[in-house]
Each structure stands twice: as structure tokens, then as C-alpha cells.
mmCIF file of C-alpha atoms in Angstrom:
data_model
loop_
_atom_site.group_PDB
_atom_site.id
_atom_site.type_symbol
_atom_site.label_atom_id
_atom_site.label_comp_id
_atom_site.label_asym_id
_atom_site.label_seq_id
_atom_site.Cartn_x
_atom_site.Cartn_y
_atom_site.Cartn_z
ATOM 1 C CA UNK A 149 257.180 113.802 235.168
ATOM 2 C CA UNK A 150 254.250 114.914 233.458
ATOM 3 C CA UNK A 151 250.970 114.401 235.368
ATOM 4 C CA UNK A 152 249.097 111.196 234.047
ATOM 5 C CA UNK A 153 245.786 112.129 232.034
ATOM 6 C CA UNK A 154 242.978 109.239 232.580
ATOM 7 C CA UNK A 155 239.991 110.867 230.004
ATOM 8 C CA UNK A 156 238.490 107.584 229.185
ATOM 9 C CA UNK A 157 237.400 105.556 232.663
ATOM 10 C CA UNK A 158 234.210 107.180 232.774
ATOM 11 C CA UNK A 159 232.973 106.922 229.610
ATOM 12 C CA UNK A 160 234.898 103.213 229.384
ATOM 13 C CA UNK A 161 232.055 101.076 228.272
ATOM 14 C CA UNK A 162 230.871 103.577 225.167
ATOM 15 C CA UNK A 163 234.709 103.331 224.235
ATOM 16 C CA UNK A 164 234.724 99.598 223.355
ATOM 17 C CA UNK A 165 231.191 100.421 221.951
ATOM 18 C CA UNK A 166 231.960 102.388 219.726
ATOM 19 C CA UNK A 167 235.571 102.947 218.551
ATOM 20 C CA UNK A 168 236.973 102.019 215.353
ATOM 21 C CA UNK A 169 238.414 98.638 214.652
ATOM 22 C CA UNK A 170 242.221 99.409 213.134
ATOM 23 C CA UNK A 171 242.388 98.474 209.927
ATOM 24 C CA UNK A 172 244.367 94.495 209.036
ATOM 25 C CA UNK A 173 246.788 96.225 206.645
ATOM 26 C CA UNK A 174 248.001 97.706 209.497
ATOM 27 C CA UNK A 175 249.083 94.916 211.357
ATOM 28 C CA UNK A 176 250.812 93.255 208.480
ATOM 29 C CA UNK A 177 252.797 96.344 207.873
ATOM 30 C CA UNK A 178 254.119 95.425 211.394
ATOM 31 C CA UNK A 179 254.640 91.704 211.367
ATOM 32 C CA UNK A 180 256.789 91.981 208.192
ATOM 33 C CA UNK A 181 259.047 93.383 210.020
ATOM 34 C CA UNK A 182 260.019 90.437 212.472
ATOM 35 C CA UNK A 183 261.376 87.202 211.936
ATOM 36 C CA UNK A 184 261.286 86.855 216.037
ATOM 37 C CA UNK A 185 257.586 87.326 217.180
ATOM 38 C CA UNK A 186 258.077 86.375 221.114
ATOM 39 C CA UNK A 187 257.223 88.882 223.476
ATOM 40 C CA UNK A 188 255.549 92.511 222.610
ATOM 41 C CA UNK A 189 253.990 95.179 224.926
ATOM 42 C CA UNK A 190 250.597 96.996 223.780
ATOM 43 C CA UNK A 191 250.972 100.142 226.104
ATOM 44 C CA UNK A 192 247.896 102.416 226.888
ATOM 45 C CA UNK A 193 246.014 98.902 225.487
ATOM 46 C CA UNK A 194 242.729 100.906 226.501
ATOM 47 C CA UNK A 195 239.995 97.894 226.024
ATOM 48 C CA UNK A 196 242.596 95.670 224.588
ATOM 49 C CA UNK A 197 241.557 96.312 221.258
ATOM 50 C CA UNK A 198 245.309 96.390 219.507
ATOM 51 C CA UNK A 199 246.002 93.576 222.038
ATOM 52 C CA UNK A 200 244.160 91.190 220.568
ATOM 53 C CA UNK A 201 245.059 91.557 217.026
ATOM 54 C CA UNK A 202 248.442 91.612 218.345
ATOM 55 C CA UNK A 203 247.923 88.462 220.216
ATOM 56 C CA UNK A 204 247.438 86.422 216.899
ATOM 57 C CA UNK A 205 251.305 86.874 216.101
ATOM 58 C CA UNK A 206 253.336 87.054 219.220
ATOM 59 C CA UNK A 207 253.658 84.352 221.777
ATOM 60 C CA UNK A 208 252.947 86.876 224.946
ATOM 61 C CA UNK A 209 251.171 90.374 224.692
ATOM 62 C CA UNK A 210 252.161 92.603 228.110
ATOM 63 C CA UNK A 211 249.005 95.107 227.983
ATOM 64 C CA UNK A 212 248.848 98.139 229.846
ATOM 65 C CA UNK A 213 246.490 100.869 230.744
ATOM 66 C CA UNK A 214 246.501 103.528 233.745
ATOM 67 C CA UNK A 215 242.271 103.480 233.586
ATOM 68 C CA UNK A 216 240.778 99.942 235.679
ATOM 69 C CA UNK A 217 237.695 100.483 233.911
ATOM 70 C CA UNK A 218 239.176 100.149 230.243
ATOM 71 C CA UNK A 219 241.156 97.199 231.596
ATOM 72 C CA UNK A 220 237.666 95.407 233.132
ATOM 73 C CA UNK A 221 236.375 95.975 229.474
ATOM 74 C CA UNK A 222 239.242 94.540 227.729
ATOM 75 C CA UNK A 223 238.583 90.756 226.048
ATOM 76 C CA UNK A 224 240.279 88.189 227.667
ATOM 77 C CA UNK A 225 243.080 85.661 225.773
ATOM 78 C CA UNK A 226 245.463 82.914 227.308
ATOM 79 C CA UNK A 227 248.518 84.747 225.266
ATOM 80 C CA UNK A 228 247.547 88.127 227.075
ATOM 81 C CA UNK A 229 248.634 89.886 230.184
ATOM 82 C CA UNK A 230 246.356 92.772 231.386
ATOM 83 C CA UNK A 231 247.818 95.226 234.062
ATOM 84 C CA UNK A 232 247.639 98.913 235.785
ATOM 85 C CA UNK A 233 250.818 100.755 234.725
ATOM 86 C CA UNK A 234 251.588 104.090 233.151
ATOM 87 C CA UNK A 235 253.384 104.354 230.229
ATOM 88 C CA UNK A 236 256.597 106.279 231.715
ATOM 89 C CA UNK A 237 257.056 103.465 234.156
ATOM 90 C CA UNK A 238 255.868 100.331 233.345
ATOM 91 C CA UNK A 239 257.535 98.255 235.897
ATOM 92 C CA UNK A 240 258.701 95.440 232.987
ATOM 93 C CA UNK A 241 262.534 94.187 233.047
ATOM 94 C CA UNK A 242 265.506 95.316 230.912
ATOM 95 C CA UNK A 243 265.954 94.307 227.363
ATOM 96 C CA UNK A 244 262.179 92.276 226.879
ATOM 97 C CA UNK A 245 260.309 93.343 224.181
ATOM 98 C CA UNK A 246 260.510 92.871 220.238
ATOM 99 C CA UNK A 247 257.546 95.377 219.582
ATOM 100 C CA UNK A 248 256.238 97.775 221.612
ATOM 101 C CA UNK A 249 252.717 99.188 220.209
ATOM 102 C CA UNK A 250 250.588 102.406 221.219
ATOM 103 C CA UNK A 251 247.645 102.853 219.393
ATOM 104 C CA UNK A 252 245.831 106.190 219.394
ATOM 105 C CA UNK A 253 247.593 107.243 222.950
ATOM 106 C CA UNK A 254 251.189 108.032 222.347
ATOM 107 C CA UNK A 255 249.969 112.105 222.653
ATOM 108 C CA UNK A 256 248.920 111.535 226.245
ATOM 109 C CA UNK A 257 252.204 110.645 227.483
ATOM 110 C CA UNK A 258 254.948 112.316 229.331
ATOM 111 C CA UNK A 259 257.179 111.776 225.747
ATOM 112 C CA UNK A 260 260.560 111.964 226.771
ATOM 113 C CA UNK A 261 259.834 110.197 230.328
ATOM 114 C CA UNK A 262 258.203 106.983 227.745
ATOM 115 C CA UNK A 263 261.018 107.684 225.081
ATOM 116 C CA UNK A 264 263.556 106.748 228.270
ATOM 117 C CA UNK A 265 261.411 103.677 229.005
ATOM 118 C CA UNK A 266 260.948 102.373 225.703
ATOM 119 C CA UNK A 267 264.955 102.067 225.190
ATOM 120 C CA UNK A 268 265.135 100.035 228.677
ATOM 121 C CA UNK A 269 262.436 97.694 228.318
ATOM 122 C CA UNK A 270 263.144 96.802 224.885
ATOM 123 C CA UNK A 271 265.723 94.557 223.112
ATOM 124 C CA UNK A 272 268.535 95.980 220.601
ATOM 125 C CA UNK A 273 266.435 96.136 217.393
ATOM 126 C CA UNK A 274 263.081 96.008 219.096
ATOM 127 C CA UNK A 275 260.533 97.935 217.398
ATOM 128 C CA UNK A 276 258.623 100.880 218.831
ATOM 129 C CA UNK A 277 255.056 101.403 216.690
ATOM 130 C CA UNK A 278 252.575 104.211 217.201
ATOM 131 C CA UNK A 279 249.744 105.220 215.446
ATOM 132 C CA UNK A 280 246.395 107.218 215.240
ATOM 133 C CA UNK A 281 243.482 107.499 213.356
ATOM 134 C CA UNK A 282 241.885 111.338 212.474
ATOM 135 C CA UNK A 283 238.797 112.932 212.113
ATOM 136 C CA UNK A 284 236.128 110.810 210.085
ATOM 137 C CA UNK A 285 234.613 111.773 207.094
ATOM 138 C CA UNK A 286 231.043 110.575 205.712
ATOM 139 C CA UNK A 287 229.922 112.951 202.571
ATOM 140 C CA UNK A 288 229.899 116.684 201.459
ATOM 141 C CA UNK A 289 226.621 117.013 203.365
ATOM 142 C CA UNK A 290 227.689 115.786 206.983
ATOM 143 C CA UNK A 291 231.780 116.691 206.579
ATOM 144 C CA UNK A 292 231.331 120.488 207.234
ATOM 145 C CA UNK A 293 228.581 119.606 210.152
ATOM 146 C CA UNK A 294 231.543 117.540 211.790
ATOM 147 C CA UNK A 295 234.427 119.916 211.176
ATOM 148 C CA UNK A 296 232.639 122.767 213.269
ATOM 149 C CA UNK A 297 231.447 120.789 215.735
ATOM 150 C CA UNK A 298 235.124 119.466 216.162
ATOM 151 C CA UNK A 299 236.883 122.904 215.624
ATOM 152 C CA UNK A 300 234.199 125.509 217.145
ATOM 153 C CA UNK A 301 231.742 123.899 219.448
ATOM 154 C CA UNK A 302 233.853 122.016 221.446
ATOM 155 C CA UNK A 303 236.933 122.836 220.011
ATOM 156 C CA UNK A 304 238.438 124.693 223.508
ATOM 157 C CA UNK A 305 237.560 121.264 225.490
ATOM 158 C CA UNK A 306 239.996 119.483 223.839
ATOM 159 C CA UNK A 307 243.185 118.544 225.833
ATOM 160 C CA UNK A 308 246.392 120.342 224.516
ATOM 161 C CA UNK A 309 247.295 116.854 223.720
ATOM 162 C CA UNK A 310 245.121 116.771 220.512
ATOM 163 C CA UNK A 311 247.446 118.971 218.411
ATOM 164 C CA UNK A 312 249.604 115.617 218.040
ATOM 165 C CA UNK A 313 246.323 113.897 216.599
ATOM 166 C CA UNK A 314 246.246 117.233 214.297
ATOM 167 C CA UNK A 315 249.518 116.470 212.874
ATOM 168 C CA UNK A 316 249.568 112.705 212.168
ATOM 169 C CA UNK A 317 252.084 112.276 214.844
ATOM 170 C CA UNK A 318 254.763 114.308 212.935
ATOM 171 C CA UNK A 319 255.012 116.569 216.092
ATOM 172 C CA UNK A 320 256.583 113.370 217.688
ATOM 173 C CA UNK A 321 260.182 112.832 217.724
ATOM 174 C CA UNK A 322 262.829 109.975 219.208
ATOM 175 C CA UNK A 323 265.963 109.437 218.689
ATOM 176 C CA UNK A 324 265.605 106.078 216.872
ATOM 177 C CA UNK A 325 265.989 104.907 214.154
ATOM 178 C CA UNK A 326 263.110 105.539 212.135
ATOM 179 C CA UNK A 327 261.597 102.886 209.756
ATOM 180 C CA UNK A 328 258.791 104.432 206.612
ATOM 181 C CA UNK A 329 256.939 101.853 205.196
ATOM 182 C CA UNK A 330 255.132 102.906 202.465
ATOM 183 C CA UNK A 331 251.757 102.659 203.137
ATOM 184 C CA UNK A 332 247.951 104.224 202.766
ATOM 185 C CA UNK A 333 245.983 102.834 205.082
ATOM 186 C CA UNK A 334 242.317 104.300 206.380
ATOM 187 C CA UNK A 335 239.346 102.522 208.440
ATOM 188 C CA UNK A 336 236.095 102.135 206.268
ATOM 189 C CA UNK A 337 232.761 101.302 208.239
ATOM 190 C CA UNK A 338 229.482 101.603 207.723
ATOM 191 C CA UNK A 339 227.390 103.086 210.613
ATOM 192 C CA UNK A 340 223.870 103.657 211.791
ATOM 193 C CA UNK A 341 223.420 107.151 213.230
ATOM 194 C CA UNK A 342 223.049 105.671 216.534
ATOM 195 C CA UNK A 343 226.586 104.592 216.306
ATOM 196 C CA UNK A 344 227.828 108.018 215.199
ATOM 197 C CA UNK A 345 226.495 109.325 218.172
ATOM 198 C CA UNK A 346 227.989 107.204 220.251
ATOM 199 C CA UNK A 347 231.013 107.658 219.005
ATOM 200 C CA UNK A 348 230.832 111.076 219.528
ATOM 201 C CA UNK A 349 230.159 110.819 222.743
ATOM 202 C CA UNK A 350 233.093 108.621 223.340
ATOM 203 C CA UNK A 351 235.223 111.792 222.670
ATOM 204 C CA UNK A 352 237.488 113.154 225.658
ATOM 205 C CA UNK A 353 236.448 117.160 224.494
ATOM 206 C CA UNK A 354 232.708 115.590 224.450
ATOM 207 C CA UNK A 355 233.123 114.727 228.537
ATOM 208 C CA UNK A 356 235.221 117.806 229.136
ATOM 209 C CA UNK A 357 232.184 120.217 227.761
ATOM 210 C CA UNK A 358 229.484 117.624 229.939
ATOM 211 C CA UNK A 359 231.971 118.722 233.074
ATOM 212 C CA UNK A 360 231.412 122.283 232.483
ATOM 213 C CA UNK A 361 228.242 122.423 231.761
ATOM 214 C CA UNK A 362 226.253 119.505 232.811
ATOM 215 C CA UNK A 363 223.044 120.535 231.506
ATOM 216 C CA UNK A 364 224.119 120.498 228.091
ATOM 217 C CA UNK A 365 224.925 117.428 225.863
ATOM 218 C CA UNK A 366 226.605 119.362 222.678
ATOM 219 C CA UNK A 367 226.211 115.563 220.820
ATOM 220 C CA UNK A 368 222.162 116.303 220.668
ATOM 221 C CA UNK A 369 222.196 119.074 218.994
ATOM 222 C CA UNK A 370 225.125 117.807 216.396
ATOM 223 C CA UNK A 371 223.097 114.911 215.556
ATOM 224 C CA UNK A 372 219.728 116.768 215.228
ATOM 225 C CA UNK A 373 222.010 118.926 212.491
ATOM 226 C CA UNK A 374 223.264 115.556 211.483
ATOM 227 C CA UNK A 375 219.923 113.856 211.418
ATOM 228 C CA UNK A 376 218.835 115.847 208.423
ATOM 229 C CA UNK A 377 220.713 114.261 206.051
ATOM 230 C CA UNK A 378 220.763 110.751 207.575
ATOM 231 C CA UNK A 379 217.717 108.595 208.311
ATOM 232 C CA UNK A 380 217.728 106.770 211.649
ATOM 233 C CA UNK A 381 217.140 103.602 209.356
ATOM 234 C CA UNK A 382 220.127 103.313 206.831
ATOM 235 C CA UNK A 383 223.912 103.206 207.211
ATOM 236 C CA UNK A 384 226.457 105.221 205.539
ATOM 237 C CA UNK A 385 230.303 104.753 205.009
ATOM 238 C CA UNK A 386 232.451 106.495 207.723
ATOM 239 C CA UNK A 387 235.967 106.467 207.017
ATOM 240 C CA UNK A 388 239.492 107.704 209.103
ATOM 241 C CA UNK A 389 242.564 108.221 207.897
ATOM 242 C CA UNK A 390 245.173 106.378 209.244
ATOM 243 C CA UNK A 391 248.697 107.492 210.375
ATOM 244 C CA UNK A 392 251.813 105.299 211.450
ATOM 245 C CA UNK A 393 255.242 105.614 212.809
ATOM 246 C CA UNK A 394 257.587 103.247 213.567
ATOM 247 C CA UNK A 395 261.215 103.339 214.984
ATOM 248 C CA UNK A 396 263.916 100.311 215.659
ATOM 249 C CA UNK A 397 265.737 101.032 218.560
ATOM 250 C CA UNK A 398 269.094 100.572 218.595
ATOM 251 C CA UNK A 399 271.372 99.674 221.976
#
């Protein structure tokens, strides 16, 4: 199996911080499609950020993560289980589940290995739901800034994993059968510049330059860039686009 990847423990508390929030569209794209909302699995949960939102709907949310830290950071509910478990083997009995949810994760998995687990743990017409969000964009001034920063300055840090994120997901395949809601969905915040760097620095290539050269922070000198075109005092709209698959699983 496919050596577990934990890039978000040390940086855990800047990752609830200053992630995105999914958007609510999303999550009613997914509820229409149950009339049974009992038990459902949030896998990689992270800070339990899908969780939550998940735990409005379903009677029981299972969430897992393999990082402690993300798991210590996640926001506590009656209706939700938090618990150390990788994806590929997540220790849950046969035939549980009616959804099973990864959000922004999926490409750090062994895929076939969770693929395999997926069809045990859930029921015959159980739902498996992934999604992602890509790389924001602010305005013609601070776009190009943020594509070379993501594609030259610290584009070799990235994990080989990130090509998924590149393609929407469409480089992920399971035999299921797969449901396409029609749908355009995006998150739309507004942010200080303080939060974009944060954010930034929330970003698994971000830690992976740090780690090779820890007397460099490549997010200073992106935001100095940044910085002209953005006051410290006013917000601007940041948007991602949004991408989502979802399969039934049949048994």
C-alpha cells in the first residue's frame, strides 16, 4: 500500500485559520440525493470542517484523519465521531455508510487500496462524494502574481499528488456508478491580505520549500509583490472554483 502522506500536522492550526469554507450549494447537491440520511463517514475530515456541515443532515458523522493535530483542531458536535484512521483502512464494519465524503484529500490516498474500502464499508447504493477546490483568483493585477508563484517558485515542492487538484479530479477513476449533477459551484470570500497570506502559508509546497531551505519564507516575498496592489486596510473578493464527483456504489 501506498505510504501515508501527513503534510498538514504541522502547520494544523493555520489550516482551520485560514482555509476556505465549501460553498452550501454544495451540500444540497448531496442531500438531494438521499431519502435515508443515517450514518455517513467524512474521511481525511482534516479540522472537521465538511463534518460539521455534514452533521446538520445525518444522524451520525464517522470522521477521520491520519494527522492528531487536525483532529485536536476539529469543532466538537454530539452527532460526531472524531478518530485516527487512514483512509485505506478505516477499521469501520461491512455494509455502514449511506455517504461517504472526502473533501479536498481524495489525491493523497493510496486510490485503489480506498476504492477497495469504500465498497466494504458502505451499503448497496451508498454514495461515495469527493471534491476539491482550485487555485483562487482575485483580479487581473494579483492573478498572474499567483499563477507564478504557484507554477515557478514553488512549483517543484509540490507533492506529485497535486496533478489530481490540476485536473478537477478527472484523473480519478472507480468502478461505480457515476452520478453528474449539473452544477457550477465556486467559493466567494472577501479577504484582508493578512488572510491571503495565511492561506498561503497553509499550502503543503509552502512547508516543503520552508524544509529545504529554512531561511527562506517564499510567502514574504509573494505578498510584498502582492502588497502593491492591495492595501493592508481593505478586502477584496477571492474566489475558487469548485469541482465534484460523485459515484453510487453498487453491491
Amino acid at each position: 500500500m501506498k505510504e501515508a502522506k501527513d503534510r498538514f500536522s504541522k502547520q494544523s492550526d493555520a489550516y482551520k485559520t485560514f482555509r476556505p469554507a465549501y460553498p452550501p450549494e454544495l451540500f444540497e447537491i448531496l442531500f438531494d440525493l438521499f431519502g435515508s440520511r443515517n450514518e455517513c463517514w467524512d474521511c481525511a475530515t482534516g479540522n472537521g470542517q465538511a463534518a460539521v456541515e455534514l452533521s446538520n443532515y445525518f444522524r451520525h458523522v464517522y470522521a477521520t484523519d491520519i494527522s492528531r493535530n487536525q483532529i485536536q483542531n476539529a469543532e466538537a458536535r454530539e452527532n460526531i465521531t472524531y478518530s485516527i484512521a487512514r483512509a485505506e483502512e478505516s477499521g469501520f464494519s461491512d455494509d455502514k455508510f449511506d455517504l461517504i465524503t472526502v473533501a479536498q484529500a481524495i489525491h493523497w490516498f493510496d486510490l485503489d487500496a480506498f476504492g477497495r474500502e469504500v465498497r466494504r464499508v458502505s451499503k448497496n447504493g451508498g454514495v461515495l462524494a469527493v471534491w476539491g477546490y482550485g487555485l483562487l483568483k482575485i483580479d487581473p493585477d494579483i492573478d498572474p502574481i499567483i499563477d507564478d508563484f504557484y507554477r515557478k517558485k514553488i512549483g517543484p515542492y509540490w507533492d506529485g499528488e497535486r496533478k489530481h487538484i490540476d485536473s478537477a479530479y478527472q484523473t480519478i477513476e472507480y468502478n461505480f456508478t457515476e452520478i453528474t449533477p449539473d452544477y457550477d459551484l465556486s467559493i466567494n470570500e472577501y479577504w484582508s491580505l493578512n488572510r491571503l497570506e495565511g492561506y498561503l502559508s497553509s499550502w503543503s509546497s509552502v512547508q516543503n520549500y520552508i524544509q529545504q531551505n529554512p531561511s527562506e519564507n517564499p510567502v514574504d516575498v509573494i505578498i510584498e509583490k502582492v502588497r502593491e496592489h492591495w492595501s493592508d486596510d481593505t478586502v477584496k473578493e477571492v474566489r475558487f472554483p469548485v469541482f465534484l464527483r460523485i459515484w453510487e456504489i453498487d453491491k
